[in-house]
mmCIF file with all atom_site columns, C-alpha atoms in Angstrom:
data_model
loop_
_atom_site.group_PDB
_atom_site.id
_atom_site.type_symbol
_atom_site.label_atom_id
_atom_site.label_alt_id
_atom_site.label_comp_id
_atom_site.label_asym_id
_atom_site.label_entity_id
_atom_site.label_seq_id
_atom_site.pdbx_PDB_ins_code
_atom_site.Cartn_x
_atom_site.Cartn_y
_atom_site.Cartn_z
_atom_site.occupancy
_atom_site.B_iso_or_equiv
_atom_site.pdbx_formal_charge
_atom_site.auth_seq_id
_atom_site.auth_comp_id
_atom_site.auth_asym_id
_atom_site.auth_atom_id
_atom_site.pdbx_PDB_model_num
ATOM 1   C CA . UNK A 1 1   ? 33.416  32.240  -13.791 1.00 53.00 ? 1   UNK A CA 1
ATOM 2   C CA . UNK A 1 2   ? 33.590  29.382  -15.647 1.00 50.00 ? 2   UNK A CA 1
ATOM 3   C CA . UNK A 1 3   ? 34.538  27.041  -12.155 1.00 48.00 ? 3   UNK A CA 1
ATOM 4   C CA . UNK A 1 4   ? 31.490  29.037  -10.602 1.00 46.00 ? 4   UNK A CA 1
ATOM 5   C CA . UNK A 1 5   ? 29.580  27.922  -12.838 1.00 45.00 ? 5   UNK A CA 1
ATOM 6   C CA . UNK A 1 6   ? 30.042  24.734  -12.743 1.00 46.00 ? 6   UNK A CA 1
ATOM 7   C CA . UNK A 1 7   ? 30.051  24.028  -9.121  1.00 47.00 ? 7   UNK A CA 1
ATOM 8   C CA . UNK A 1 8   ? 26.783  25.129  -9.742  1.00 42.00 ? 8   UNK A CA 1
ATOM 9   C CA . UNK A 1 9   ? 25.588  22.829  -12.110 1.00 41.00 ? 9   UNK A CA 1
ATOM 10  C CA . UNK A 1 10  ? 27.222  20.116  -9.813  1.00 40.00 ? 10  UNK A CA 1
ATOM 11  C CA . UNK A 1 11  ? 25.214  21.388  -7.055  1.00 38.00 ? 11  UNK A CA 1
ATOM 12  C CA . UNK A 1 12  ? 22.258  21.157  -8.963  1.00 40.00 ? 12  UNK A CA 1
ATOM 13  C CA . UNK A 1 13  ? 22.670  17.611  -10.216 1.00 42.00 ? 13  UNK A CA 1
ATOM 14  C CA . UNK A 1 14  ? 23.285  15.889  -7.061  1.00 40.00 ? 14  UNK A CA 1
ATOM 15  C CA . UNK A 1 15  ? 20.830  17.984  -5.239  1.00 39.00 ? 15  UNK A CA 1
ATOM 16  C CA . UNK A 1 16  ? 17.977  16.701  -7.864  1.00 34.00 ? 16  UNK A CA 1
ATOM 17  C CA . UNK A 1 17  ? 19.214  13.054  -7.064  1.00 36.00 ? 17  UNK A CA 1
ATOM 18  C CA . UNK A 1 18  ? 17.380  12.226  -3.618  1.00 36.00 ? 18  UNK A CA 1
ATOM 19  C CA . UNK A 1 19  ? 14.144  14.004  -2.649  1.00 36.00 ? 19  UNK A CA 1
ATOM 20  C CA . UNK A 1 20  ? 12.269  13.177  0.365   1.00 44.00 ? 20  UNK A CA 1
ATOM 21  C CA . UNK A 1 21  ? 8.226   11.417  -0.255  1.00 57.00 ? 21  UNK A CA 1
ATOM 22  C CA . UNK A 1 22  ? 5.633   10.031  2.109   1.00 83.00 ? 22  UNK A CA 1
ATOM 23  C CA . UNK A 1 23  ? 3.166   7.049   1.454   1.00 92.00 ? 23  UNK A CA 1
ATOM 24  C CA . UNK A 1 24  ? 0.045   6.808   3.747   1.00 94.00 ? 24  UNK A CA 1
ATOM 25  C CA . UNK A 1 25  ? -1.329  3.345   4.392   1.00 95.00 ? 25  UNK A CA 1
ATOM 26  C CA . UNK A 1 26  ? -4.934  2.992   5.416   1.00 93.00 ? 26  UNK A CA 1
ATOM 27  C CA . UNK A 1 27  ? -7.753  0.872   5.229   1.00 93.00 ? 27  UNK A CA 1
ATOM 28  C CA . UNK A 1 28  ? -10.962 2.828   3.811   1.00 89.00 ? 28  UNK A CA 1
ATOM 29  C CA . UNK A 1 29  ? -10.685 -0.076  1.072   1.00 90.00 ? 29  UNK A CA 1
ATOM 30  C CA . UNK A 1 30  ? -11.483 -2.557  3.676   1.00 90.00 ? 30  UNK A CA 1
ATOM 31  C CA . UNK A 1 31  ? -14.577 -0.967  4.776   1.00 86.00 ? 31  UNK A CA 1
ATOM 32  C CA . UNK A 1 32  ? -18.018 -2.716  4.351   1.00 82.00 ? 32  UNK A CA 1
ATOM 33  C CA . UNK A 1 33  ? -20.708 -0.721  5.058   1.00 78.00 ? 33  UNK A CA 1
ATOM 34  C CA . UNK A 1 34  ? -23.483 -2.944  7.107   1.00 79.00 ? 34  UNK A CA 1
ATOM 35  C CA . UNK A 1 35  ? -20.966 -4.924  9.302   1.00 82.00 ? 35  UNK A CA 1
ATOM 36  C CA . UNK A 1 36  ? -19.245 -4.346  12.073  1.00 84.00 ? 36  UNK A CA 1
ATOM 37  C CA . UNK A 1 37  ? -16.130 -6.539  11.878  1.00 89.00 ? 37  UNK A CA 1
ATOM 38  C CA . UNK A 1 38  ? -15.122 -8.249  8.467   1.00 91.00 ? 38  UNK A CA 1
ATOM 39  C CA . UNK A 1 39  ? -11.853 -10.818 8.656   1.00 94.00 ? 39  UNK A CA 1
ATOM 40  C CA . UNK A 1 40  ? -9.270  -11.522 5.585   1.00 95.00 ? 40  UNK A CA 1
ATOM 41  C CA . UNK A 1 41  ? -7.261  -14.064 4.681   1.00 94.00 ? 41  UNK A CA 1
ATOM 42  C CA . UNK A 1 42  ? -3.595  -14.255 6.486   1.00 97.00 ? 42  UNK A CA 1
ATOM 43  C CA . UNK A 1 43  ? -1.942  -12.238 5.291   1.00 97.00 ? 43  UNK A CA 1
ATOM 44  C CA . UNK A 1 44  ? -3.700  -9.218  3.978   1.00 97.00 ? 44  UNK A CA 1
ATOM 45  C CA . UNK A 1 45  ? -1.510  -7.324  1.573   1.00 97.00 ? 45  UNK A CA 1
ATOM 46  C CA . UNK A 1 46  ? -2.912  -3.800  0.724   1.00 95.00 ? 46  UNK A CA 1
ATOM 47  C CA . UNK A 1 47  ? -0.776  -0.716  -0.098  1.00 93.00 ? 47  UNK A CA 1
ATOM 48  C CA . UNK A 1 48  ? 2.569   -2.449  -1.270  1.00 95.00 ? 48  UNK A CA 1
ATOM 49  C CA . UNK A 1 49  ? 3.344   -4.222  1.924   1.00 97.00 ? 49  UNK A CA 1
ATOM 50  C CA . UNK A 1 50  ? 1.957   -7.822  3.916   1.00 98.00 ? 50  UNK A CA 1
ATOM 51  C CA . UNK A 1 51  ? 0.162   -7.497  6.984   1.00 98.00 ? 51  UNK A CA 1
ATOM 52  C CA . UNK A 1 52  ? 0.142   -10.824 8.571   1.00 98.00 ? 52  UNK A CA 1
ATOM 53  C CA . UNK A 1 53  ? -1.564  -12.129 12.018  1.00 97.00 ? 53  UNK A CA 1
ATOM 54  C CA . UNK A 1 54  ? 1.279   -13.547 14.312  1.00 96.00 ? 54  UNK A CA 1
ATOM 55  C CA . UNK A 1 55  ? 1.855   -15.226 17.882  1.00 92.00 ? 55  UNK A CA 1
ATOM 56  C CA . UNK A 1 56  ? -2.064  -16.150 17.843  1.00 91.00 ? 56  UNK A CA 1
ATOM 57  C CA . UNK A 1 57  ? -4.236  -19.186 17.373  1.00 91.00 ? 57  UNK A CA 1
ATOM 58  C CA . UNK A 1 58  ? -4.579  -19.286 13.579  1.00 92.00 ? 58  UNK A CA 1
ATOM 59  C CA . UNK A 1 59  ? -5.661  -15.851 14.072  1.00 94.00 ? 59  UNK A CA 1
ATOM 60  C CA . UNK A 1 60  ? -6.264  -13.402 11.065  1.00 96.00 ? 60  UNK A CA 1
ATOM 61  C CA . UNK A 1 61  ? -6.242  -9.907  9.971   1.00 95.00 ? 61  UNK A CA 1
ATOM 62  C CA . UNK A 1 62  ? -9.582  -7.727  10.511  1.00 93.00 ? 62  UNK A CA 1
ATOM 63  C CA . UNK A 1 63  ? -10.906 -4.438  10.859  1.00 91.00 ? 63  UNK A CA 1
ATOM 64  C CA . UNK A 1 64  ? -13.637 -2.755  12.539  1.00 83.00 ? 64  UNK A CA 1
ATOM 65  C CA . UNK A 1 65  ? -16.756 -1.338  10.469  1.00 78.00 ? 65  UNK A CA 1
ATOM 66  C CA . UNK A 1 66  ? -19.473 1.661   10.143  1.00 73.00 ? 66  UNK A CA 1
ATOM 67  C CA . UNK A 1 67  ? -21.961 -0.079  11.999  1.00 72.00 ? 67  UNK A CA 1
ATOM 68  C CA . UNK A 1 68  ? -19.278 -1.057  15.114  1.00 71.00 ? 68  UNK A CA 1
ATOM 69  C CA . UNK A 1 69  ? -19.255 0.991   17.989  1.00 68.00 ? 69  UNK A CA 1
ATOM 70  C CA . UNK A 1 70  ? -15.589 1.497   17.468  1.00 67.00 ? 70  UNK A CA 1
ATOM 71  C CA . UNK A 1 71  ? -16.151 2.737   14.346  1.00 67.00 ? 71  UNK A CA 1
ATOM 72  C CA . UNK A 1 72  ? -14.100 6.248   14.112  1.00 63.00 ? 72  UNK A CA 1
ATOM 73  C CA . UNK A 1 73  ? -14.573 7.861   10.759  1.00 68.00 ? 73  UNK A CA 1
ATOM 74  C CA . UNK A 1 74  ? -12.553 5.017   8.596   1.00 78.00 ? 74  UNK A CA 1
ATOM 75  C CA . UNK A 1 75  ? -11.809 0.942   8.685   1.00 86.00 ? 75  UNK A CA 1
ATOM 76  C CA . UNK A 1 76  ? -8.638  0.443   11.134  1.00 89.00 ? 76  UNK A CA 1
ATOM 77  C CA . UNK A 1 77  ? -6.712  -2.963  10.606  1.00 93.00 ? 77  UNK A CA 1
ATOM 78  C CA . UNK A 1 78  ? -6.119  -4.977  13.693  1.00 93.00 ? 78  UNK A CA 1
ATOM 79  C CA . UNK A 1 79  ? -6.641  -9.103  14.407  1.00 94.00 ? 79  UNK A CA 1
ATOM 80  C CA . UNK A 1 80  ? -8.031  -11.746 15.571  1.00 94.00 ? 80  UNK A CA 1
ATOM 81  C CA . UNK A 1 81  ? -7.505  -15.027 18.105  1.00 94.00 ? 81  UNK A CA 1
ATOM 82  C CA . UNK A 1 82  ? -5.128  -12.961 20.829  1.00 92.00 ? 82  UNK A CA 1
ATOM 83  C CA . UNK A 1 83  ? -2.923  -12.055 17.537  1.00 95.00 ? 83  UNK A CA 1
ATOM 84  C CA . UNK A 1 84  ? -0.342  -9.303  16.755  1.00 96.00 ? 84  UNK A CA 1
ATOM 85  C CA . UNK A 1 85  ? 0.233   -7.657  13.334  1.00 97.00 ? 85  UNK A CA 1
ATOM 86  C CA . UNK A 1 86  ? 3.268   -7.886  11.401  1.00 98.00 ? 86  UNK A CA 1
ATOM 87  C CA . UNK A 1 87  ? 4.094   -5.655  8.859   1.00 98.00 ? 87  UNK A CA 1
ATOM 88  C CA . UNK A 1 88  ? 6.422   -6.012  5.929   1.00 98.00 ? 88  UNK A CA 1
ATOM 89  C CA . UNK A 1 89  ? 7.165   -4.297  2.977   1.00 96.00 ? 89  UNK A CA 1
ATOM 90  C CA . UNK A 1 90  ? 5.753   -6.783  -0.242  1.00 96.00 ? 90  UNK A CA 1
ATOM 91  C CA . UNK A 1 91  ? 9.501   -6.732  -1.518  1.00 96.00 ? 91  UNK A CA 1
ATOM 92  C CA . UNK A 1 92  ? 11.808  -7.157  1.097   1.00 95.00 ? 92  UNK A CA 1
ATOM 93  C CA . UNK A 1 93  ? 12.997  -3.571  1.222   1.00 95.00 ? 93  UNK A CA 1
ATOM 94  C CA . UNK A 1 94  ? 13.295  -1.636  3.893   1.00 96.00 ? 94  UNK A CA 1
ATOM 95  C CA . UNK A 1 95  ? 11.219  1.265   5.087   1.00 96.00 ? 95  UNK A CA 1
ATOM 96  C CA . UNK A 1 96  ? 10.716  3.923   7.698   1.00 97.00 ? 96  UNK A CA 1
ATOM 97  C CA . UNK A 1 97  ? 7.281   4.792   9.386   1.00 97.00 ? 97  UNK A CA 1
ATOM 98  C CA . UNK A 1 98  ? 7.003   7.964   10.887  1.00 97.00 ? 98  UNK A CA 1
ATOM 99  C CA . UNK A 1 99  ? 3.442   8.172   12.290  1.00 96.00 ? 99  UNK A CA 1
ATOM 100 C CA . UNK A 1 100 ? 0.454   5.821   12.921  1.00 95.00 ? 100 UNK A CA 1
ATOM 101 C CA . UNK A 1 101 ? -3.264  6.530   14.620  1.00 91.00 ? 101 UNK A CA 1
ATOM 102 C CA . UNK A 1 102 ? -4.255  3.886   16.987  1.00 89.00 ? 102 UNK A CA 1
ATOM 103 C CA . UNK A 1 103 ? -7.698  3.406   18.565  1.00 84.00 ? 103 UNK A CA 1
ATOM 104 C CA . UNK A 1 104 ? -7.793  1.313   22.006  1.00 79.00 ? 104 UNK A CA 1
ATOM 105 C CA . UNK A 1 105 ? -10.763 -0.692  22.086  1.00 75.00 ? 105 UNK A CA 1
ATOM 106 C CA . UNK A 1 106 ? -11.058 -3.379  25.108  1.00 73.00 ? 106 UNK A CA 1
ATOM 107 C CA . UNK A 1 107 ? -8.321  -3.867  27.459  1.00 72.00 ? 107 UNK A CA 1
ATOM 108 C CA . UNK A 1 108 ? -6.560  -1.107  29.870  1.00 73.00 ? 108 UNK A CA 1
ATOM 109 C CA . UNK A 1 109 ? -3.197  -2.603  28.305  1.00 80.00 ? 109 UNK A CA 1
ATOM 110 C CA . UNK A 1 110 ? -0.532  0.031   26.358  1.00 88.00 ? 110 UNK A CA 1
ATOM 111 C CA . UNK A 1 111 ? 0.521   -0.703  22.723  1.00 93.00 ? 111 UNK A CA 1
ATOM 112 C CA . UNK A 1 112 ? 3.820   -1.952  21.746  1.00 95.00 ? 112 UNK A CA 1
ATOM 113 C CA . UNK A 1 113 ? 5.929   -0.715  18.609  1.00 97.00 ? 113 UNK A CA 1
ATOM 114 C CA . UNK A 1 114 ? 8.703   -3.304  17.938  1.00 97.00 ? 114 UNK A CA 1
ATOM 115 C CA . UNK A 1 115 ? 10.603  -2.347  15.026  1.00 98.00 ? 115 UNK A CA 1
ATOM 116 C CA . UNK A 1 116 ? 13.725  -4.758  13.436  1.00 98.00 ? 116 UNK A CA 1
ATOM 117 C CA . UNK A 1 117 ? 15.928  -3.301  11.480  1.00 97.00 ? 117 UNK A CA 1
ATOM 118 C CA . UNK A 1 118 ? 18.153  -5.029  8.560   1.00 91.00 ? 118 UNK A CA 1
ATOM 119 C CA . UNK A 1 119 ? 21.384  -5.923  10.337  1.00 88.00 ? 119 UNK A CA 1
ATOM 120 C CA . UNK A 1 120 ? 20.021  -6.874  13.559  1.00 93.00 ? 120 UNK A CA 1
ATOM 121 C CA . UNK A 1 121 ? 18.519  -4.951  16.348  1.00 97.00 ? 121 UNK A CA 1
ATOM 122 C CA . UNK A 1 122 ? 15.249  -3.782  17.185  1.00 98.00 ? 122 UNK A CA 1
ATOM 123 C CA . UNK A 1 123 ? 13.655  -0.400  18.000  1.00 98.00 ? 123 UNK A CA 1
ATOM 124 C CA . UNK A 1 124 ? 10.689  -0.535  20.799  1.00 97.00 ? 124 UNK A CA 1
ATOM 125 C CA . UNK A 1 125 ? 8.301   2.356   21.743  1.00 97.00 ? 125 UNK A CA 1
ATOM 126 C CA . UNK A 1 126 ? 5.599   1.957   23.980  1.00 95.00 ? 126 UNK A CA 1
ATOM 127 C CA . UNK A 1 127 ? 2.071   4.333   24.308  1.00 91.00 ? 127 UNK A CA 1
ATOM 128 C CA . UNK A 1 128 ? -0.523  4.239   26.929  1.00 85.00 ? 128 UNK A CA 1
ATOM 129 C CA . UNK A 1 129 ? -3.881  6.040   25.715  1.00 80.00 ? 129 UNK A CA 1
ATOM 130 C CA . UNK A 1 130 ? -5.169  9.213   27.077  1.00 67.00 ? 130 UNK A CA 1
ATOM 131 C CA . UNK A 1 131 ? -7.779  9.406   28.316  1.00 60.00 ? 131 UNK A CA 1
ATOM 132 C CA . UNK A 1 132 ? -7.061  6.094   30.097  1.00 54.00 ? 132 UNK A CA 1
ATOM 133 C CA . UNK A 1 133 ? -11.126 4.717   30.280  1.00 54.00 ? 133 UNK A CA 1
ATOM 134 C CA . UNK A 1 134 ? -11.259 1.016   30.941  1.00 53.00 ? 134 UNK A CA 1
ATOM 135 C CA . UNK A 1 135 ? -13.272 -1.212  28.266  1.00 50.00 ? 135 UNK A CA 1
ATOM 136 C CA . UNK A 1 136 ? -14.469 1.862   25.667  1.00 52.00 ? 136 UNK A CA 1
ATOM 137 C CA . UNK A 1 137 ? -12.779 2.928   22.302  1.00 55.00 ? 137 UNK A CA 1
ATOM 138 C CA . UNK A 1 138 ? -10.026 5.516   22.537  1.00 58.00 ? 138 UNK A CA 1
ATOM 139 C CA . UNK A 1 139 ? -9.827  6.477   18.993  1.00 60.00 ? 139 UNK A CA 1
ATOM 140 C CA . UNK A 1 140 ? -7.746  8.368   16.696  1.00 69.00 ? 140 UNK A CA 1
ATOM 141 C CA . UNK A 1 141 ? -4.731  9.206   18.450  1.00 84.00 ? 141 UNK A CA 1
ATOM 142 C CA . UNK A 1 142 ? -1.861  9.710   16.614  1.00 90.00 ? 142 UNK A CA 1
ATOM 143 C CA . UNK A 1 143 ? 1.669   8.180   17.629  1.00 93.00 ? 143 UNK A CA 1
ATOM 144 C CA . UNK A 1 144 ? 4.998   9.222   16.323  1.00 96.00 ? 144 UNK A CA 1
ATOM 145 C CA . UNK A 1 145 ? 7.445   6.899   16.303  1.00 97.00 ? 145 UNK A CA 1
ATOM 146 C CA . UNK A 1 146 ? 11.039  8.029   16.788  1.00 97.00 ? 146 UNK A CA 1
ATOM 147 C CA . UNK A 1 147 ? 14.078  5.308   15.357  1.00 97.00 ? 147 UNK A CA 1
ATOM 148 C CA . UNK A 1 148 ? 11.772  3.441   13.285  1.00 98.00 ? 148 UNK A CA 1
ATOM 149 C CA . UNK A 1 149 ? 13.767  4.360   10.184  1.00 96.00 ? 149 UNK A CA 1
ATOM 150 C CA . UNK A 1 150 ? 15.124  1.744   7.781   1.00 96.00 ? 150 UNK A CA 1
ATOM 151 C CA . UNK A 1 151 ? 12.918  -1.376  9.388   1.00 97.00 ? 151 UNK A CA 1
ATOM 152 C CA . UNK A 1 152 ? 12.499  -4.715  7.751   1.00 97.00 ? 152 UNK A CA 1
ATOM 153 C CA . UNK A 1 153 ? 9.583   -5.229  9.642   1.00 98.00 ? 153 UNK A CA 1
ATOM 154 C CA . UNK A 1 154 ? 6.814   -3.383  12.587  1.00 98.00 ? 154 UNK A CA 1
ATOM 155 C CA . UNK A 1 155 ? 5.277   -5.502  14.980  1.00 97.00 ? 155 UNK A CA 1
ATOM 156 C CA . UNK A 1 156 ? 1.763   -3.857  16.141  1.00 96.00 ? 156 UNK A CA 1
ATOM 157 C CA . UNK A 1 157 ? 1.121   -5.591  19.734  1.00 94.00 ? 157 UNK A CA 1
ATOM 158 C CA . UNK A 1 158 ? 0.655   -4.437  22.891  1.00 92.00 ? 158 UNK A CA 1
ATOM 159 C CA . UNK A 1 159 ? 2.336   -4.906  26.665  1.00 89.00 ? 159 UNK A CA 1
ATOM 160 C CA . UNK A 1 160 ? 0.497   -6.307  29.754  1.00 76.00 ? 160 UNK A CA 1
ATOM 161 C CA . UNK A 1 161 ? 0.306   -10.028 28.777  1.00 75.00 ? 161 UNK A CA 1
ATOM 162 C CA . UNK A 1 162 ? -2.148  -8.875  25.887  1.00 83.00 ? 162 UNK A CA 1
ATOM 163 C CA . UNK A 1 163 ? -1.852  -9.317  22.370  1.00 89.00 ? 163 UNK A CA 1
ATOM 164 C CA . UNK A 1 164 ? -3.144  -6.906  19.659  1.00 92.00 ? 164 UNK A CA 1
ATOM 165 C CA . UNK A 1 165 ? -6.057  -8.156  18.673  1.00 91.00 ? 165 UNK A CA 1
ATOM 166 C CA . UNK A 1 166 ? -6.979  -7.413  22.845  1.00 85.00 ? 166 UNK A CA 1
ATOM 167 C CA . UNK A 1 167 ? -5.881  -4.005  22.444  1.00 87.00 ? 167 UNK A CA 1
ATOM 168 C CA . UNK A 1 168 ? -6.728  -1.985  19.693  1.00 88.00 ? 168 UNK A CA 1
ATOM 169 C CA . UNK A 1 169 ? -6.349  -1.183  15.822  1.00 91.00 ? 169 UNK A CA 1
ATOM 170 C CA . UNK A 1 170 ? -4.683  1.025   13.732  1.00 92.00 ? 170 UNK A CA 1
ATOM 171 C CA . UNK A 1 171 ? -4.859  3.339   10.836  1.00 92.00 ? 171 UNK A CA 1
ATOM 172 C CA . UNK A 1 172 ? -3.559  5.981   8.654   1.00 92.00 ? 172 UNK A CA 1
ATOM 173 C CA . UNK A 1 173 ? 0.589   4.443   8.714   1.00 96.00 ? 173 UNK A CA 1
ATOM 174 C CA . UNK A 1 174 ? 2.684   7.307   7.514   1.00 97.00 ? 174 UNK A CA 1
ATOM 175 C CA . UNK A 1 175 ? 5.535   6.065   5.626   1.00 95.00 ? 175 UNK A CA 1
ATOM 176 C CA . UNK A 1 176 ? 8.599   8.156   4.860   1.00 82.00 ? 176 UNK A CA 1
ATOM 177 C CA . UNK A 1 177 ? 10.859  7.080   2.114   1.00 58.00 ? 177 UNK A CA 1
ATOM 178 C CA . UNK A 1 178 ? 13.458  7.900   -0.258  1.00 47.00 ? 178 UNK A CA 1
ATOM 179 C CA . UNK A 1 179 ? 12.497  8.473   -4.386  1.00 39.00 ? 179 UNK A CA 1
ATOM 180 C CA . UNK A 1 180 ? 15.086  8.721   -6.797  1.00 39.00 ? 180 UNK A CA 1
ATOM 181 C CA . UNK A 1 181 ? 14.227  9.993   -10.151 1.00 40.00 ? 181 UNK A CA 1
ATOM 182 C CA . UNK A 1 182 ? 15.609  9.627   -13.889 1.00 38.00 ? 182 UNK A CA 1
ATOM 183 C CA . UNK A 1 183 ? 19.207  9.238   -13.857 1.00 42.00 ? 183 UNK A CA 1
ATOM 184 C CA . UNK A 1 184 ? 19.334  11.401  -16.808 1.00 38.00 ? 184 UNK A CA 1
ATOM 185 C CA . UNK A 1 185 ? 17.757  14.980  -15.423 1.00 42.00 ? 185 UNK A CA 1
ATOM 186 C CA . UNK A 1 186 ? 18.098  17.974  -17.370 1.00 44.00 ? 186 UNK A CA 1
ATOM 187 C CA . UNK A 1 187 ? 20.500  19.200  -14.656 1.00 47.00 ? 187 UNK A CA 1
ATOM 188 C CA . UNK A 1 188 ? 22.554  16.370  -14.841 1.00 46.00 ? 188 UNK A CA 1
ATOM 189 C CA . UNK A 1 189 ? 22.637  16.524  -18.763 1.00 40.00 ? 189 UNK A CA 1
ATOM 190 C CA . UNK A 1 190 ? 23.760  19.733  -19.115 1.00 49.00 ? 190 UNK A CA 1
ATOM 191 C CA . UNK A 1 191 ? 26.586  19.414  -16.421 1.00 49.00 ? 191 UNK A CA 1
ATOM 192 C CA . UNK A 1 192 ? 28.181  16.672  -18.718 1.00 47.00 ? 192 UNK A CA 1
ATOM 193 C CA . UNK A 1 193 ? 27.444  18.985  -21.214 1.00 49.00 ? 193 UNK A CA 1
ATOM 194 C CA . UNK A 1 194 ? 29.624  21.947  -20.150 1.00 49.00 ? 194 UNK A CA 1
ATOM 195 C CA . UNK A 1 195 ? 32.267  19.217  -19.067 1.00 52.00 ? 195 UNK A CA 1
ATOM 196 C CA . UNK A 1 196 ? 32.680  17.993  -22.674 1.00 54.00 ? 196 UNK A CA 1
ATOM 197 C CA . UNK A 1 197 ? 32.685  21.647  -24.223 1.00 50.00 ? 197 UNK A CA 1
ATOM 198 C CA . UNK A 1 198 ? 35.310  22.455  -21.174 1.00 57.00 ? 198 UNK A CA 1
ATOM 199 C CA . UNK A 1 199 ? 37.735  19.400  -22.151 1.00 56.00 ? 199 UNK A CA 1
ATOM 200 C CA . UNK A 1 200 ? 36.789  20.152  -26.011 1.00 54.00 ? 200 UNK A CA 1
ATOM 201 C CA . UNK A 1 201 ? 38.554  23.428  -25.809 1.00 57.00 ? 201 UNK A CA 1
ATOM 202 C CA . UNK A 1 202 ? 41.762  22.070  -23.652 1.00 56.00 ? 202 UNK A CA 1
ATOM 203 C CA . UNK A 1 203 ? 43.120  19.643  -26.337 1.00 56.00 ? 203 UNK A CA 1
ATOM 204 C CA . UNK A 1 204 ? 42.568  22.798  -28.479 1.00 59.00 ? 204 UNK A CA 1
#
């Protein structure tokens, strides 16, 4: 009974250790009603991780407004000057994205997913919008990304010989993560608990 019930309290503990949590990372705080494109400085950091414009000419982050025609319910992030978007955790630490809603907006090119992980490597996915209508806004299609787990970095850009800022925007980044919480849980407190009252009555 008494091994029973401590396997348990075991169980318990560890189980409370790691739970599974999701951040999303949009843009509605970018949005600026009146305009149809506002630019930020490079980088833009908003949500706990950098955005920055890359492989461009001095090219910056922006997003597309109320009044624009590719307007599609909230501000989506892309760039400008034939730039991709970079994105980072503020940190350094790694993170995983599950999920991200992209809007095409003026060339018939796909968009590219480049994903680098830690220790070297990279994880690539590729998606071609559907409906596929040349030069008008495709918006709010969602992407999962599969193998994009444990990234140092995403690269938002595009395949064809076009760059990001050609291609589209995004919005609403789902990222998965790990929390741990207090060390000291009640489950965890009354497992040492029952080990000292078990040892305790031994050297009795």
């Amino acid at each position: 009974m008494k091994l029973l019930l401590l396997n348990t309290l075991l169980f318990i503990a560890l189980g409370s250790q790691v739970t599974s949590a999701g951040v999303l990372i949009g843009f509605d705080s970018l949005e600026a009603p009146g305009t149809s494109f506002s630019v930020f400085p490079n980088p833009l950091e908003i949500g706990g991780f950098r955005f920055a414009a890359v492989d461009g000419f001095n090219g910056v982050p922006g997003s597309f407004q109320q009044s624009s025609t590719f307007y599609n319910g909230s501000a989506a992030l892309t760039a400008t000057n034939s730039s991709n978007l970079l994105m980072t955790q503020i940190n350094g630490a790694t993170f995983s994205v599950a999920s991200l809603d992209v809007d095409r907006l003026f060339s018939g090119a796909s968009f590219e997913f480049i994903g680098e992980f830690a220790g070297g490597g990279t994880v690539i996915q590729t998606h071609t919008p559907d409906p596929f209508v040349p030069n008008s806004a495709v918006g709010n299609e969602t992407v999962t990304l599969l193998g994009f787990e444990n990234i140092v970095s995403l690269t938002l850009g595009a395949v064809g010989g076009q760059n990001f800022s050609n291609t589209g925007s995004v919005d609403n980044i789902q990222i998965s993560a790990a929390t741990v919480p207090e060390p000291y849980s009640m489950s965890a407190w009354m497992l040492a608990t029952v080990i000292g009252l078990n040892r305790r009555r031994k050297r009795r």
